[in-house]
Amino acid sequence: MPNLHALAARSACGLIRHVAPGITPGSGPGHLGLFGYEPLHYQVGRGVLEALGIEFDLRPGDVAARGNFCTVDAQGLIVDRRAGRISSEAAIAVADRLKTIRLPGVETFVEPVKEHRFVLVLRGPGLSGKLSETDPQAVGTAPLPVLPQEPAAAATADLVNCFIAEARRLLHDATPANMIMLRGFDLLPDLPKFPRVYGLKAAAIAAYPMYRGLARLVGMEILKTGGTFAEEIATLQQHWESYDFFFVHYKDTDKAGEDGNFGAKVEALERFDAALPGVLDLAPDVTVVTGDHASPSILAGHGWQPVPVLIASRYCGADPVTQFTERACAGGTLGVMPSHTLMPLVLANALRLTKFGA
Amino acid sequence: MPNLHALAARSACGLIRHVAPGITPGSGPGHLGLFGYEPLHYQVGRGVLEALGIEFDLRPGDVAARGNFCTVDAQGLIVDRRAGRISSEAAIAVADRLKTIRLPGVETFVEPVKEHRFVLVLRGPGLSGKLSETDPQAVGTAPLPVLPQEPAAAATADLVNCFIAEARRLLHDATPANMIMLRGFDLLPDLPKFPRVYGLKAAAIAAYPMYRGLARLVGMEILKTGGTFAEEIATLQQHWESYDFFFVHYKDTDKAGEDGNFGAKVEALERFDAALPGVLDLAPDVTVVTGDHASPSILAGHGWQPVPVLIASRYCGADPVTQFTERACAGGTLGVMPSHTLMPLVLANALRLTKFGA
């Protein structure tokens, strides 16, 4: 990775820890931390993240839940928590049945995601996301009713329980997807907005919907882009003069790691490295390269390990690190830093912060 | 820097971060952190720091503000926020006019600092420092009135507004310094006292008044000393047997950095290095060398970057670091440590702490 190593050599380097030692972050808290939102403080429910991931137009006050189609027996006991991982096409058909459900005073949206997964959104006044989950996380038992976890959630719990009863009725002959389970209820959080907090006109360039959704959640503008990294960089070049800050997402390393494919990950890193000059030629005041979580091939999934970070600027105070690797960056002057402390450093390197105290 | 490097080789080394990642500390929070006072918790207003900086004898209950002489036009709108940076001599003359102001129930003190800067101190019962600033941070607009930021500050706000009205009257023909602006109001904070907290008889040796003021703020004794570092070290040697702890301040590195003069900074470090044996020959149980903030020449001012620290003692656990530089210390066993965690380490190395738990 000659370009990354050369960039590391003129950067301050370190490792980013996203949540806490030993805690593996999902992409939601992984990104929120990098954007400066302490991920334990700004928790976003699974339902909201799923809705963002399909770019559903969530609005303030909406309650979203992650849904699973499942299989129950004649007694209503769960036989398969994922309905045999039915195909996405089959899921669309059963989701269409659920779309006919009408609840008093609220709009409902049922959006298939992939295979047995879907998103349920309720839209209306006075909803609460403080609801218990219906997935008992076991077979041989019935899905649980939704319980309010705060007094103000009682009405929302009633609505969701009505929805579940209707779903049971509508799906009774749709085996294997003859029942649903819901979890991760949450209201769309009203986060402080990135452009306002930092005084930066900010744009996101990401080929995958989940990352566009996370960027929209913090108030970045979403730029239309193609599906390859080369197209993302072309988008960056095209809009370079119009924004102060760009979040550019590269997916391939994560995907290779999640596939447990070490060779593919090496190639993904090499492709990233080859594309890097297309960014550096724009001569940014501050360049940051890092990740929203580790994806070690040996885990074939996200990992808890801290990830390398570099900050390059005229004022960064380059350290002796000359390789952009976990091992080399461990000796950098940034140390092991919590993810939400990255943005203040970025702003400092852009000379956008004033002195604290006299 | 052969002496510093040799000392680093038998020390535990690391980097100190003073406030938070990316945050550039002023000398006030920079020093308070090193003395063990978490600088976000123990915030000291600009007015108090300015008063300490001229060694004004601030007392408990005093309210201090930083003042600027400024220029206003016939409509009272600000034309120059610094009155053309008038000379210190001219400022003394206009400050003398302000010294004639009498307010009911309180004493007032007006002390010129340098050029357009002065300190206003109110002394009397029941004062509050929770006051808004009068500097609108812009020209073409009038200075703002002082507003109380808590109910108990209403009377103090009235007094300050009276002072400002009188100042306007007394200065109306003193162009360019025909008006004042006030900011950074604060009460002298009642900090836990360093000697009591740590059980150390502590003395400060500093040629510059600001650092003596900060040391007095935390309850150190201030030793009379000459203006050069050689004289500071002579003072140290002279009082060696009389104290448990010495804070010795070296100014030249900071000054060269703030001047943006890299060559002068190198020389200042070399002079410090040459003077170091005068300290080490005293055979201190624990020696600490560090800074209250970075002053990178490229910034010609304070910086947010962590600064090197070394702790030498018989028990320090020397690490592989053999150079007292930012880059080398980044690999030391102390890691990147918050400034207020330094004093517990110093006490531990002096074997002054007991075991936690059985």
PDB file of N, CA and C in Angstrom, chain B residues 40-105:
ATOM      1  N   LEU B  40     -11.267  20.902  32.806  1.00  0.00           N
ATOM      2  CA  LEU B  40     -12.661  21.180  32.444  1.00  0.00           C
ATOM      3  C   LEU B  40     -13.510  21.339  33.700  1.00  0.00           C
ATOM      4  N   HIS B  41     -13.095  20.710  34.777  1.00  0.00           N
ATOM      5  CA  HIS B  41     -13.839  20.829  36.034  1.00  0.00           C
ATOM      6  C   HIS B  41     -13.477  22.128  36.754  1.00  0.00           C
ATOM      7  N   TYR B  42     -12.190  22.430  36.803  1.00  0.00           N
ATOM      8  CA  TYR B  42     -11.730  23.634  37.504  1.00  0.00           C
ATOM      9  C   TYR B  42     -11.473  24.744  36.492  1.00  0.00           C
ATOM     10  N   GLN B  43     -12.539  25.354  36.032  1.00  0.00           N
ATOM     11  CA  GLN B  43     -12.369  26.407  35.038  1.00  0.00           C
ATOM     12  C   GLN B  43     -12.163  27.749  35.741  1.00  0.00           C
ATOM     13  N   VAL B  44     -11.219  28.491  35.240  1.00  0.00           N
ATOM     14  CA  VAL B  44     -10.876  29.789  35.822  1.00  0.00           C
ATOM     15  C   VAL B  44     -11.064  30.845  34.747  1.00  0.00           C
ATOM     16  N   GLY B  45     -11.843  31.873  35.065  1.00  0.00           N
ATOM     17  CA  GLY B  45     -12.193  32.888  34.074  1.00  0.00           C
ATOM     18  C   GLY B  45     -10.992  33.702  33.624  1.00  0.00           C
ATOM     19  N   ARG B  46     -11.127  34.262  32.442  1.00  0.00           N
ATOM     20  CA  ARG B  46     -10.080  35.064  31.839  1.00  0.00           C
ATOM     21  C   ARG B  46      -9.680  36.243  32.737  1.00  0.00           C
ATOM     22  N   GLY B  47     -10.679  36.839  33.384  1.00  0.00           N
ATOM     23  CA  GLY B  47     -10.382  37.979  34.255  1.00  0.00           C
ATOM     24  C   GLY B  47      -9.457  37.590  35.385  1.00  0.00           C
ATOM     25  N   VAL B  48      -9.728  36.437  36.005  1.00  0.00           N
ATOM     26  CA  VAL B  48      -8.880  35.963  37.103  1.00  0.00           C
ATOM     27  C   VAL B  48      -7.478  35.664  36.592  1.00  0.00           C
ATOM     28  N   LEU B  49      -7.378  35.026  35.425  1.00  0.00           N
ATOM     29  CA  LEU B  49      -6.057  34.702  34.870  1.00  0.00           C
ATOM     30  C   LEU B  49      -5.277  35.975  34.556  1.00  0.00           C
ATOM     31  N   GLU B  50      -5.960  36.989  34.020  1.00  0.00           N
ATOM     32  CA  GLU B  50      -5.273  38.254  33.730  1.00  0.00           C
ATOM     33  C   GLU B  50      -4.768  38.889  35.017  1.00  0.00           C
ATOM     34  N   ALA B  51      -5.608  38.840  36.058  1.00  0.00           N
ATOM     35  CA  ALA B  51      -5.205  39.430  37.336  1.00  0.00           C
ATOM     36  C   ALA B  51      -4.024  38.665  37.929  1.00  0.00           C
ATOM     37  N   LEU B  52      -4.068  37.330  37.823  1.00  0.00           N
ATOM     38  CA  LEU B  52      -2.935  36.527  38.288  1.00  0.00           C
ATOM     39  C   LEU B  52      -1.687  36.871  37.490  1.00  0.00           C
ATOM     40  N   GLY B  53      -1.876  37.139  36.210  1.00  0.00           N
ATOM     41  CA  GLY B  53      -0.750  37.393  35.319  1.00  0.00           C
ATOM     42  C   GLY B  53       0.001  38.664  35.665  1.00  0.00           C
ATOM     43  N   ILE B  54      -0.655  39.603  36.330  1.00  0.00           N
ATOM     44  CA  ILE B  54       0.070  40.800  36.768  1.00  0.00           C
ATOM     45  C   ILE B  54       0.300  40.756  38.280  1.00  0.00           C
ATOM     46  N   GLU B  55       0.095  39.569  38.850  1.00  0.00           N
ATOM     47  CA  GLU B  55       0.285  39.372  40.291  1.00  0.00           C
ATOM     48  C   GLU B  55      -0.541  40.344  41.123  1.00  0.00           C
ATOM     49  N   PHE B  56      -1.730  40.647  40.635  1.00  0.00           N
ATOM     50  CA  PHE B  56      -2.652  41.419  41.462  1.00  0.00           C
ATOM     51  C   PHE B  56      -3.040  40.545  42.648  1.00  0.00           C
ATOM     52  N   ASP B  57      -3.147  41.151  43.809  1.00  0.00           N
ATOM     53  CA  ASP B  57      -3.426  40.383  45.029  1.00  0.00           C
ATOM     54  C   ASP B  57      -4.920  40.074  45.124  1.00  0.00           C
ATOM     55  N   LEU B  58      -5.392  39.150  44.274  1.00  0.00           N
ATOM     56  CA  LEU B  58      -6.809  38.755  44.290  1.00  0.00           C
ATOM     57  C   LEU B  58      -7.129  38.061  45.601  1.00  0.00           C
ATOM     58  N   ARG B  59      -8.324  38.358  46.149  1.00  0.00           N
ATOM     59  CA  ARG B  59      -8.726  37.724  47.413  1.00  0.00           C
ATOM     60  C   ARG B  59     -10.044  36.986  47.226  1.00  0.00           C
ATOM     61  N   PRO B  60     -10.342  36.032  48.106  1.00  0.00           N
ATOM     62  CA  PRO B  60     -11.607  35.296  47.992  1.00  0.00           C
ATOM     63  C   PRO B  60     -12.790  36.262  47.922  1.00  0.00           C
ATOM     64  N   GLY B  61     -13.690  36.037  46.979  1.00  0.00           N
ATOM     65  CA  GLY B  61     -14.854  36.899  46.826  1.00  0.00           C
ATOM     66  C   GLY B  61     -14.664  38.014  45.815  1.00  0.00           C
ATOM     67  N   ASP B  62     -13.416  38.290  45.410  1.00  0.00           N
ATOM     68  CA  ASP B  62     -13.164  39.295  44.377  1.00  0.00           C
ATOM     69  C   ASP B  62     -13.715  38.825  43.033  1.00  0.00           C
ATOM     70  N   VAL B  63     -14.249  39.756  42.254  1.00  0.00           N
ATOM     71  CA  VAL B  63     -14.625  39.468  40.869  1.00  0.00           C
ATOM     72  C   VAL B  63     -13.669  40.217  39.947  1.00  0.00           C
ATOM     73  N   ALA B  64     -13.083  39.504  38.999  1.00  0.00           N
ATOM     74  CA  ALA B  64     -12.133  40.124  38.068  1.00  0.00           C
ATOM     75  C   ALA B  64     -12.652  39.983  36.644  1.00  0.00           C
ATOM     76  N   ALA B  65     -12.363  40.997  35.827  1.00  0.00           N
ATOM     77  CA  ALA B  65     -12.707  40.953  34.405  1.00  0.00           C
ATOM     78  C   ALA B  65     -11.519  41.428  33.590  1.00  0.00           C
ATOM     79  N   ARG B  66     -11.387  40.893  32.399  1.00  0.00           N
ATOM     80  CA  ARG B  66     -10.436  41.384  31.431  1.00  0.00           C
ATOM     81  C   ARG B  66     -11.070  42.575  30.713  1.00  0.00           C
ATOM     82  N   GLY B  67     -10.345  43.679  30.666  1.00  0.00           N
ATOM     83  CA  GLY B  67     -10.849  44.855  29.975  1.00  0.00           C
ATOM     84  C   GLY B  67     -10.034  45.173  28.735  1.00  0.00           C
ATOM     85  N   ASN B  68     -10.695  45.746  27.742  1.00  0.00           N
ATOM     86  CA  ASN B  68     -10.032  46.315  26.561  1.00  0.00           C
ATOM     87  C   ASN B  68     -10.413  47.785  26.468  1.00  0.00           C
ATOM     88  N   PHE B  69      -9.448  48.654  26.265  1.00  0.00           N
ATOM     89  CA  PHE B  69      -9.798  49.980  25.785  1.00  0.00           C
ATOM     90  C   PHE B  69     -10.140  49.860  24.306  1.00  0.00           C
ATOM     91  N   CYS B  70     -11.197  50.586  23.892  1.00  0.00           N
ATOM     92  CA  CYS B  70     -11.589  50.531  22.488  1.00  0.00           C
ATOM     93  C   CYS B  70     -11.954  51.940  22.027  1.00  0.00           C
ATOM     94  N   THR B  71     -12.218  52.057  20.727  1.00  0.00           N
ATOM     95  CA  THR B  71     -12.603  53.344  20.148  1.00  0.00           C
ATOM     96  C   THR B  71     -14.043  53.257  19.650  1.00  0.00           C
ATOM     97  N   VAL B  72     -14.875  54.225  20.067  1.00  0.00           N
ATOM     98  CA  VAL B  72     -16.251  54.284  19.546  1.00  0.00           C
ATOM     99  C   VAL B  72     -16.434  55.620  18.827  1.00  0.00           C
ATOM    100  N   ASP B  73     -17.410  55.659  17.911  1.00  0.00           N
ATOM    101  CA  ASP B  73     -17.681  56.906  17.187  1.00  0.00           C
ATOM    102  C   ASP B  73     -18.713  57.739  17.952  1.00  0.00           C
ATOM    103  N   ALA B  74     -19.162  58.821  17.320  1.00  0.00           N
ATOM    104  CA  ALA B  74     -20.066  59.753  18.017  1.00  0.00           C
ATOM    105  C   ALA B  74     -21.381  59.078  18.405  1.00  0.00           C
ATOM    106  N   GLN B  75     -21.762  58.032  17.658  1.00  0.00           N
ATOM    107  CA  GLN B  75     -22.994  57.300  17.985  1.00  0.00           C
ATOM    108  C   GLN B  75     -22.743  56.187  19.009  1.00  0.00           C
ATOM    109  N   GLY B  76     -21.509  56.055  19.458  1.00  0.00           N
ATOM    110  CA  GLY B  76     -21.194  55.012  20.437  1.00  0.00           C
ATOM    111  C   GLY B  76     -20.932  53.652  19.812  1.00  0.00           C
ATOM    112  N   LEU B  77     -20.806  53.616  18.482  1.00  0.00           N
ATOM    113  CA  LEU B  77     -20.549  52.329  17.821  1.00  0.00           C
ATOM    114  C   LEU B  77     -19.040  52.073  17.760  1.00  0.00           C
ATOM    115  N   ILE B  78     -18.663  50.800  17.925  1.00  0.00           N
ATOM    116  CA  ILE B  78     -17.240  50.459  17.995  1.00  0.00           C
ATOM    117  C   ILE B  78     -16.577  50.627  16.636  1.00  0.00           C
ATOM    118  N   VAL B  79     -15.474  51.349  16.645  1.00  0.00           N
ATOM    119  CA  VAL B  79     -14.694  51.554  15.428  1.00  0.00           C
ATOM    120  C   VAL B  79     -13.441  50.674  15.468  1.00  0.00           C
ATOM    121  N   ASP B  80     -12.843  50.538  16.657  1.00  0.00           N
ATOM    122  CA  ASP B  80     -11.627  49.738  16.810  1.00  0.00           C
ATOM    123  C   ASP B  80     -11.716  49.038  18.164  1.00  0.00           C
ATOM    124  N   ARG B  81     -11.708  47.714  18.151  1.00  0.00           N
ATOM    125  CA  ARG B  81     -11.892  46.947  19.387  1.00  0.00           C
ATOM    126  C   ARG B  81     -10.665  47.012  20.295  1.00  0.00           C
ATOM    127  N   ARG B  82      -9.545  47.545  19.777  1.00  0.00           N
ATOM    128  CA  ARG B  82      -8.329  47.609  20.595  1.00  0.00           C
ATOM    129  C   ARG B  82      -7.745  49.017  20.666  1.00  0.00           C
ATOM    130  N   ALA B  83      -8.567  50.020  20.332  1.00  0.00           N
ATOM    131  CA  ALA B  83      -8.135  51.421  20.426  1.00  0.00           C
ATOM    132  C   ALA B  83      -6.778  51.608  19.754  1.00  0.00           C
ATOM    133  N   GLY B  84      -6.642  51.044  18.557  1.00  0.00           N
ATOM    134  CA  GLY B  84      -5.380  51.183  17.819  1.00  0.00           C
ATOM    135  C   GLY B  84      -4.195  50.597  18.560  1.00  0.00           C
ATOM    136  N   ARG B  85      -4.465  49.600  19.407  1.00  0.00           N
ATOM    137  CA  ARG B  85      -3.402  49.010  20.243  1.00  0.00           C
ATOM    138  C   ARG B  85      -2.547  50.119  20.855  1.00  0.00           C
ATOM    139  N   ILE B  86      -3.172  50.980  21.618  1.00  0.00           N
ATOM    140  CA  ILE B  86      -2.455  52.112  22.221  1.00  0.00           C
ATOM    141  C   ILE B  86      -1.277  51.623  23.047  1.00  0.00           C
ATOM    142  N   SER B  87      -0.327  52.517  23.245  1.00  0.00           N
ATOM    143  CA  SER B  87       0.880  52.146  23.984  1.00  0.00           C
ATOM    144  C   SER B  87       0.528  51.882  25.444  1.00  0.00           C
ATOM    145  N   SER B  88       1.376  51.114  26.100  1.00  0.00           N
ATOM    146  CA  SER B  88       1.166  50.817  27.513  1.00  0.00           C
ATOM    147  C   SER B  88       1.174  52.108  28.327  1.00  0.00           C
ATOM    148  N   GLU B  89       1.999  53.081  27.930  1.00  0.00           N
ATOM    149  CA  GLU B  89       2.066  54.362  28.653  1.00  0.00           C
ATOM    150  C   GLU B  89       0.735  55.096  28.531  1.00  0.00           C
ATOM    151  N   ALA B  90       0.201  55.166  27.309  1.00  0.00           N
ATOM    152  CA  ALA B  90      -1.079  55.846  27.113  1.00  0.00           C
ATOM    153  C   ALA B  90      -2.180  55.148  27.907  1.00  0.00           C
ATOM    154  N   ALA B  91      -2.101  53.797  27.977  1.00  0.00           N
ATOM    155  CA  ALA B  91      -3.122  53.046  28.706  1.00  0.00           C
ATOM    156  C   ALA B  91      -3.077  53.370  30.198  1.00  0.00           C
ATOM    157  N   ILE B  92      -1.894  53.597  30.721  1.00  0.00           N
ATOM    158  CA  ILE B  92      -1.777  53.944  32.142  1.00  0.00           C
ATOM    159  C   ILE B  92      -2.514  55.255  32.420  1.00  0.00           C
ATOM    160  N   ALA B  93      -2.391  56.198  31.495  1.00  0.00           N
ATOM    161  CA  ALA B  93      -3.044  57.492  31.695  1.00  0.00           C
ATOM    162  C   ALA B  93      -4.567  57.355  31.711  1.00  0.00           C
ATOM    163  N   VAL B  94      -5.126  56.582  30.761  1.00  0.00           N
ATOM    164  CA  VAL B  94      -6.597  56.447  30.760  1.00  0.00           C
ATOM    165  C   VAL B  94      -7.059  55.561  31.913  1.00  0.00           C
ATOM    166  N   ALA B  95      -6.245  54.576  32.285  1.00  0.00           N
ATOM    167  CA  ALA B  95      -6.599  53.748  33.446  1.00  0.00           C
ATOM    168  C   ALA B  95      -6.679  54.626  34.702  1.00  0.00           C
ATOM    169  N   ASP B  96      -5.804  55.612  34.773  1.00  0.00           N
ATOM    170  CA  ASP B  96      -5.845  56.505  35.941  1.00  0.00           C
ATOM    171  C   ASP B  96      -7.189  57.224  36.043  1.00  0.00           C
ATOM    172  N   ARG B  97      -7.756  57.575  34.890  1.00  0.00           N
ATOM    173  CA  ARG B  97      -9.097  58.186  34.936  1.00  0.00           C
ATOM    174  C   ARG B  97     -10.112  57.212  35.541  1.00  0.00           C
ATOM    175  N   LEU B  98     -10.018  55.945  35.142  1.00  0.00           N
ATOM    176  CA  LEU B  98     -10.999  54.952  35.610  1.00  0.00           C
ATOM    177  C   LEU B  98     -10.830  54.671  37.106  1.00  0.00           C
ATOM    178  N   LYS B  99      -9.618  54.870  37.604  1.00  0.00           N
ATOM    179  CA  LYS B  99      -9.377  54.603  39.028  1.00  0.00           C
ATOM    180  C   LYS B  99     -10.137  55.573  39.929  1.00  0.00           C
ATOM    181  N   THR B 100     -10.656  56.658  39.353  1.00  0.00           N
ATOM    182  CA  THR B 100     -11.395  57.625  40.180  1.00  0.00           C
ATOM    183  C   THR B 100     -12.849  57.205  40.386  1.00  0.00           C
ATOM    184  N   ILE B 101     -13.271  56.164  39.681  1.00  0.00           N
ATOM    185  CA  ILE B 101     -14.686  55.757  39.776  1.00  0.00           C
ATOM    186  C   ILE B 101     -14.958  55.116  41.136  1.00  0.00           C
ATOM    187  N   ARG B 102     -16.023  55.536  41.776  1.00  0.00           N
ATOM    188  CA  ARG B 102     -16.431  54.958  43.061  1.00  0.00           C
ATOM    189  C   ARG B 102     -17.798  54.306  42.892  1.00  0.00           C
ATOM    190  N   LEU B 103     -17.924  53.079  43.382  1.00  0.00           N
ATOM    191  CA  LEU B 103     -19.206  52.368  43.321  1.00  0.00           C
ATOM    192  C   LEU B 103     -19.690  52.097  44.748  1.00  0.00           C
ATOM    193  N   PRO B 104     -21.006  52.101  44.961  1.00  0.00           N
ATOM    194  CA  PRO B 104     -21.521  51.919  46.328  1.00  0.00           C
ATOM    195  C   PRO B 104     -21.243  50.509  46.872  1.00  0.00           C
ATOM    196  N   GLY B 105     -20.596  50.427  48.017  1.00  0.00           N
ATOM    197  CA  GLY B 105     -20.462  49.150  48.723  1.00  0.00           C
ATOM    198  C   GLY B 105     -19.331  48.262  48.257  1.00  0.00           C
TER     199      GLY B 105
END
